[in-house]
Amino acid sequence: MEHPTHTEIIFADNAEEAAKKYLSLGIEPDRDENPRLEVLKALEEEDFDLESDINLIGEVSVGPPIMERIRTNPEKAYVVYYMEKH
């Protein structure tokens, strides 16, 4: 079974740039030697509501502090995380 780990909000012009920025942070996976990297543009997620304080983006739920951050630049906000096998 896979679980999301090390979620970050990354501001970028596209998914490729967001992935590169995330990987440049040097975040190490917890257990999985080859985790899958998920890169999701918040505004493109089904049922995403920019005005809501809580949203489900991919496999992660984001709350009020994260939504405040996304609202600072929603056009460039990507939610990036590892999907690790445990």
mmCIF file with all atom_site columns, C-alpha atoms in Angstrom:
data_model
loop_
_atom_site.group_PDB
_atom_site.id
_atom_site.type_symbol
_atom_site.label_atom_id
_atom_site.label_alt_id
_atom_site.label_comp_id
_atom_site.label_asym_id
_atom_site.label_entity_id
_atom_site.label_seq_id
_atom_site.pdbx_PDB_ins_code
_atom_site.Cartn_x
_atom_site.Cartn_y
_atom_site.Cartn_z
_atom_site.occupancy
_atom_site.B_iso_or_equiv
_atom_site.pdbx_formal_charge
_atom_site.auth_seq_id
_atom_site.auth_comp_id
_atom_site.auth_asym_id
_atom_site.auth_atom_id
_atom_site.pdbx_PDB_model_num
ATOM 1  C CA . MET A 1 1  ? 0.000   0.000  0.000   1.00 0.00 ? 1  MET A CA 1
ATOM 2  C CA . GLU A 1 2  ? 1.228   3.513  -0.811  1.00 0.00 ? 2  GLU A CA 1
ATOM 3  C CA . HIS A 1 3  ? 0.965   6.558  1.442   1.00 0.00 ? 3  HIS A CA 1
ATOM 4  C CA . PRO A 1 4  ? 1.700   10.237 0.748   1.00 0.00 ? 4  PRO A CA 1
ATOM 5  C CA . THR A 1 5  ? 4.705   11.733 2.531   1.00 0.00 ? 5  THR A CA 1
ATOM 6  C CA . HIS A 1 6  ? 6.560   15.047 2.609   1.00 0.00 ? 6  HIS A CA 1
ATOM 7  C CA . THR A 1 7  ? 3.900   17.267 1.078   1.00 0.00 ? 7  THR A CA 1
ATOM 8  C CA . GLU A 1 8  ? 5.005   20.710 -0.077  1.00 0.00 ? 8  GLU A CA 1
ATOM 9  C CA . ILE A 1 9  ? 3.308   23.591 -1.888  1.00 0.00 ? 9  ILE A CA 1
ATOM 10 C CA . ILE A 1 10 ? 5.513   24.598 -4.797  1.00 0.00 ? 10 ILE A CA 1
ATOM 11 C CA . PHE A 1 11 ? 4.898   27.631 -6.995  1.00 0.00 ? 11 PHE A CA 1
ATOM 12 C CA . ALA A 1 12 ? 5.906   27.002 -10.598 1.00 0.00 ? 12 ALA A CA 1
ATOM 13 C CA . ASP A 1 13 ? 4.907   27.654 -14.211 1.00 0.00 ? 13 ASP A CA 1
ATOM 14 C CA . ASN A 1 14 ? 4.353   23.951 -14.972 1.00 0.00 ? 14 ASN A CA 1
ATOM 15 C CA . ALA A 1 15 ? 4.453   20.486 -13.413 1.00 0.00 ? 15 ALA A CA 1
ATOM 16 C CA . GLU A 1 16 ? 7.989   19.765 -14.616 1.00 0.00 ? 16 GLU A CA 1
ATOM 17 C CA . GLU A 1 17 ? 9.325   22.908 -12.969 1.00 0.00 ? 17 GLU A CA 1
ATOM 18 C CA . ALA A 1 18 ? 7.404   22.095 -9.765  1.00 0.00 ? 18 ALA A CA 1
ATOM 19 C CA . ALA A 1 19 ? 8.945   18.602 -9.668  1.00 0.00 ? 19 ALA A CA 1
ATOM 20 C CA . LYS A 1 20 ? 12.457  20.005 -10.172 1.00 0.00 ? 20 LYS A CA 1
ATOM 21 C CA . LYS A 1 21 ? 11.958  22.584 -7.410  1.00 0.00 ? 21 LYS A CA 1
ATOM 22 C CA . TYR A 1 22 ? 10.651  19.907 -5.031  1.00 0.00 ? 22 TYR A CA 1
ATOM 23 C CA . LEU A 1 23 ? 13.553  17.562 -5.744  1.00 0.00 ? 23 LEU A CA 1
ATOM 24 C CA . SER A 1 24 ? 16.035  20.431 -5.287  1.00 0.00 ? 24 SER A CA 1
ATOM 25 C CA . LEU A 1 25 ? 14.845  20.737 -1.676  1.00 0.00 ? 25 LEU A CA 1
ATOM 26 C CA . GLY A 1 26 ? 16.683  17.478 -0.964  1.00 0.00 ? 26 GLY A CA 1
ATOM 27 C CA . ILE A 1 27 ? 13.759  15.849 0.786   1.00 0.00 ? 27 ILE A CA 1
ATOM 28 C CA . GLU A 1 28 ? 14.512  12.186 1.402   1.00 0.00 ? 28 GLU A CA 1
ATOM 29 C CA . PRO A 1 29 ? 11.731  9.586  1.316   1.00 0.00 ? 29 PRO A CA 1
ATOM 30 C CA . ASP A 1 30 ? 10.958  7.826  4.594   1.00 0.00 ? 30 ASP A CA 1
ATOM 31 C CA . ARG A 1 31 ? 11.265  4.165  3.592   1.00 0.00 ? 31 ARG A CA 1
ATOM 32 C CA . ASP A 1 32 ? 10.710  3.667  -0.118  1.00 0.00 ? 32 ASP A CA 1
ATOM 33 C CA . GLU A 1 33 ? 13.907  3.748  -2.192  1.00 0.00 ? 33 GLU A CA 1
ATOM 34 C CA . ASN A 1 34 ? 11.943  4.585  -5.365  1.00 0.00 ? 34 ASN A CA 1
ATOM 35 C CA . PRO A 1 35 ? 8.884   6.601  -4.349  1.00 0.00 ? 35 PRO A CA 1
ATOM 36 C CA . ARG A 1 36 ? 6.487   7.908  -6.953  1.00 0.00 ? 36 ARG A CA 1
ATOM 37 C CA . LEU A 1 37 ? 6.431   11.706 -7.129  1.00 0.00 ? 37 LEU A CA 1
ATOM 38 C CA . GLU A 1 38 ? 2.975   13.244 -7.382  1.00 0.00 ? 38 GLU A CA 1
ATOM 39 C CA . VAL A 1 39 ? 2.736   16.763 -8.834  1.00 0.00 ? 39 VAL A CA 1
ATOM 40 C CA . LEU A 1 40 ? -0.777  18.189 -8.878  1.00 0.00 ? 40 LEU A CA 1
ATOM 41 C CA . LYS A 1 41 ? -1.900  21.671 -9.855  1.00 0.00 ? 41 LYS A CA 1
ATOM 42 C CA . ALA A 1 42 ? -4.388  22.705 -7.199  1.00 0.00 ? 42 ALA A CA 1
ATOM 43 C CA . LEU A 1 43 ? -6.745  24.540 -9.577  1.00 0.00 ? 43 LEU A CA 1
ATOM 44 C CA . GLU A 1 44 ? -6.971  21.523 -11.892 1.00 0.00 ? 44 GLU A CA 1
ATOM 45 C CA . GLU A 1 45 ? -8.161  19.094 -9.220  1.00 0.00 ? 45 GLU A CA 1
ATOM 46 C CA . GLU A 1 46 ? -11.763 17.951 -9.474  1.00 0.00 ? 46 GLU A CA 1
ATOM 47 C CA . ASP A 1 47 ? -13.946 19.471 -6.735  1.00 0.00 ? 47 ASP A CA 1
ATOM 48 C CA . PHE A 1 48 ? -11.203 21.921 -5.704  1.00 0.00 ? 48 PHE A CA 1
ATOM 49 C CA . ASP A 1 49 ? -12.754 25.041 -4.194  1.00 0.00 ? 49 ASP A CA 1
ATOM 50 C CA . LEU A 1 50 ? -10.404 27.987 -3.831  1.00 0.00 ? 50 LEU A CA 1
ATOM 51 C CA . GLU A 1 51 ? -12.734 29.605 -1.289  1.00 0.00 ? 51 GLU A CA 1
ATOM 52 C CA . SER A 1 52 ? -12.924 26.527 0.952   1.00 0.00 ? 52 SER A CA 1
ATOM 53 C CA . ASP A 1 53 ? -10.613 26.171 3.949   1.00 0.00 ? 53 ASP A CA 1
ATOM 54 C CA . ILE A 1 54 ? -10.206 22.420 3.359   1.00 0.00 ? 54 ILE A CA 1
ATOM 55 C CA . ASN A 1 55 ? -9.632  20.576 0.084   1.00 0.00 ? 55 ASN A CA 1
ATOM 56 C CA . LEU A 1 56 ? -8.583  17.134 -1.047  1.00 0.00 ? 56 LEU A CA 1
ATOM 57 C CA . ILE A 1 57 ? -5.784  17.338 -3.598  1.00 0.00 ? 57 ILE A CA 1
ATOM 58 C CA . GLY A 1 58 ? -4.752  13.955 -4.876  1.00 0.00 ? 58 GLY A CA 1
ATOM 59 C CA . GLU A 1 59 ? -4.137  11.832 -1.797  1.00 0.00 ? 59 GLU A CA 1
ATOM 60 C CA . VAL A 1 60 ? -3.670  14.680 0.682   1.00 0.00 ? 60 VAL A CA 1
ATOM 61 C CA . SER A 1 61 ? -6.079  16.893 2.537   1.00 0.00 ? 61 SER A CA 1
ATOM 62 C CA . VAL A 1 62 ? -5.008  20.501 2.873   1.00 0.00 ? 62 VAL A CA 1
ATOM 63 C CA . GLY A 1 63 ? -6.286  22.710 5.671   1.00 0.00 ? 63 GLY A CA 1
ATOM 64 C CA . PRO A 1 64 ? -6.616  26.443 6.340   1.00 0.00 ? 64 PRO A CA 1
ATOM 65 C CA . PRO A 1 65 ? -2.900  27.397 6.587   1.00 0.00 ? 65 PRO A CA 1
ATOM 66 C CA . ILE A 1 66 ? -2.100  25.578 3.326   1.00 0.00 ? 66 ILE A CA 1
ATOM 67 C CA . MET A 1 67 ? -5.141  27.032 1.569   1.00 0.00 ? 67 MET A CA 1
ATOM 68 C CA . GLU A 1 68 ? -4.026  30.527 2.613   1.00 0.00 ? 68 GLU A CA 1
ATOM 69 C CA . ARG A 1 69 ? -0.684  29.830 0.981   1.00 0.00 ? 69 ARG A CA 1
ATOM 70 C CA . ILE A 1 70 ? -2.295  28.447 -2.200  1.00 0.00 ? 70 ILE A CA 1
ATOM 71 C CA . ARG A 1 71 ? -4.497  31.558 -2.434  1.00 0.00 ? 71 ARG A CA 1
ATOM 72 C CA . THR A 1 72 ? -1.401  33.789 -2.628  1.00 0.00 ? 72 THR A CA 1
ATOM 73 C CA . ASN A 1 73 ? -0.788  32.537 -6.185  1.00 0.00 ? 73 ASN A CA 1
ATOM 74 C CA . PRO A 1 74 ? -3.350  29.877 -7.173  1.00 0.00 ? 74 PRO A CA 1
ATOM 75 C CA . GLU A 1 75 ? -2.380  29.891 -10.862 1.00 0.00 ? 75 GLU A CA 1
ATOM 76 C CA . LYS A 1 76 ? 1.093   28.598 -9.966  1.00 0.00 ? 76 LYS A CA 1
ATOM 77 C CA . ALA A 1 77 ? 0.313   26.470 -6.889  1.00 0.00 ? 77 ALA A CA 1
ATOM 78 C CA . TYR A 1 78 ? 1.270   22.804 -7.132  1.00 0.00 ? 78 TYR A CA 1
ATOM 79 C CA . VAL A 1 79 ? 0.894   20.228 -4.384  1.00 0.00 ? 79 VAL A CA 1
ATOM 80 C CA . VAL A 1 80 ? 3.887   17.892 -4.545  1.00 0.00 ? 80 VAL A CA 1
ATOM 81 C CA . TYR A 1 81 ? 4.523   14.791 -2.454  1.00 0.00 ? 81 TYR A CA 1
ATOM 82 C CA . TYR A 1 82 ? 6.007   11.317 -2.507  1.00 0.00 ? 82 TYR A CA 1
ATOM 83 C CA . MET A 1 83 ? 3.823   8.232  -2.691  1.00 0.00 ? 83 MET A CA 1
ATOM 84 C CA . GLU A 1 84 ? 5.770   5.657  -0.708  1.00 0.00 ? 84 GLU A CA 1
ATOM 85 C CA . LYS A 1 85 ? 5.238   1.957  -0.288  1.00 0.00 ? 85 LYS A CA 1
ATOM 86 C CA . HIS A 1 86 ? 5.075   0.981  3.377   1.00 0.00 ? 86 HIS A CA 1
#
